[in-house]
């Protein structure tokens, strides 16, 4: 123990985690010798466990600011913009002045509750999803404070308490008849093919807006989804897909016909625009050829639904037989419709996951658990029917374990 002025200091030796070389670490600022000894003993135990962290006076604001700057190189611009918004809007104003190493689970639990109850504009409650996103940023930053920067022995987010999540009813989506009615109405719009392709591939809007004509092989009936489009600081930005990898999605003959008609229509627009046409090979673009922003197609969909419903009401007054009225639906719901219909038709989860671009089929299982549960209720009847019709031999052959004879066989039925 060493007394320097009015405070006490201690020194211990700590092994560098990368080199293994032991180096002295001085820690000062203790009011009494006893306090310095107690802190030294705790530090020695932590050092032996490989959990020693340097004493830091950095605040949460200082750490988050530095972390966001360093993290900018590792994520997409749109993702970084989301992290920054959450940190600057919800986290720093409330816990920014707290010392990072003094951050406790109880503090984070209180913050979580405050955001839920009145963290929005003018003191309005925030949605559970928004608060969870904000805390996902906190968790990721503090994980780096533990693993990378070695400023925390553990992540307090992992030990905080959260309100019990209320079970939400699955969001309802259009049925097949409603989807057909919408696509038929949207076909007259110059971007009708966009909504058709969204429904028939399950692709995200950013992936479709990134498509080039060279990404479509209409003879082989495939679409190569190799990138995505987002918005960062008001600018249209191109990047990788959400999962970070390209995928090829098959399309049917009807979709091929729709895309050929769309290409012909686009060629006519180009002739009309003449010298005003913007260059490029984008499949979906503005009337004069310029690239589309993601919000354009999202905001257009409610208008198309409204126009369809107005036309249905006029047809009802004329005593004709109109198509069904459409309840409100988001653009992203076309992706859910695609997945739901495939799963209810018995398409394997792994195939649906690949079409949607999910990195792991477990994501698909989690999101569409309600659909799979509905499908499973019919399993008993399917089995009974197979037995009654005498088609059990083929069924038993199909489910016979392929790994029994060939450990390297592909096509097992495990999920």
Short mmCIF file of N, CA and C in Angstrom, two decimals, residues 1 4 7 11 46 61 105 135 138 142 168 216 228 246 381:
data_model
loop_
_atom_site.label_atom_id
_atom_site.label_comp_id
_atom_site.label_asym_id
_atom_site.label_seq_id
_atom_site.Cartn_x
_atom_site.Cartn_y
_atom_site.Cartn_z
N UNK A 1 0.83 -1.19 0.00
CA UNK A 1 0.00 0.00 0.00
C UNK A 1 0.88 1.26 0.00
N UNK A 4 -0.42 8.50 -1.21
CA UNK A 4 0.01 9.63 -2.04
C UNK A 4 -0.90 10.80 -1.72
N UNK A 7 -4.74 10.22 -0.36
CA UNK A 7 -5.37 8.96 -0.79
C UNK A 7 -4.36 7.82 -0.83
N UNK A 11 -0.94 -1.77 -5.94
CA UNK A 11 -0.44 -2.27 -7.21
C UNK A 11 -0.55 -3.79 -7.21
N UNK A 46 -9.94 -11.50 -9.04
CA UNK A 46 -10.41 -11.31 -10.42
C UNK A 46 -9.30 -11.58 -11.42
N UNK A 61 -22.20 7.73 -21.59
CA UNK A 61 -22.20 8.55 -22.80
C UNK A 61 -20.87 8.48 -23.52
N UNK A 105 -27.72 -3.74 -12.85
CA UNK A 105 -28.95 -4.30 -13.46
C UNK A 105 -30.21 -3.56 -13.03
N UNK A 135 -32.56 -1.72 -26.04
CA UNK A 135 -31.76 -2.55 -25.13
C UNK A 135 -30.89 -3.56 -25.87
N UNK A 138 -27.85 -1.59 -26.17
CA UNK A 138 -27.12 -1.58 -24.90
C UNK A 138 -26.39 -2.90 -24.69
N UNK A 142 -22.33 -3.20 -24.33
CA UNK A 142 -21.74 -3.66 -23.07
C UNK A 142 -21.05 -5.01 -23.21
N UNK A 168 -49.05 -12.13 -27.69
CA UNK A 168 -49.81 -11.42 -28.72
C UNK A 168 -50.41 -12.41 -29.71
N UNK A 216 -32.30 -11.50 -63.07
CA UNK A 216 -33.44 -12.35 -63.41
C UNK A 216 -33.09 -13.25 -64.58
N UNK A 228 -29.28 -5.38 -51.21
CA UNK A 228 -30.46 -4.69 -50.68
C UNK A 228 -30.25 -3.19 -50.76
N UNK A 246 -26.10 -13.81 -50.61
CA UNK A 246 -27.03 -13.84 -51.74
C UNK A 246 -27.79 -15.17 -51.74
N UNK A 381 -55.27 -36.82 -39.07
CA UNK A 381 -56.19 -37.18 -40.16
C UNK A 381 -55.44 -37.65 -41.39
#
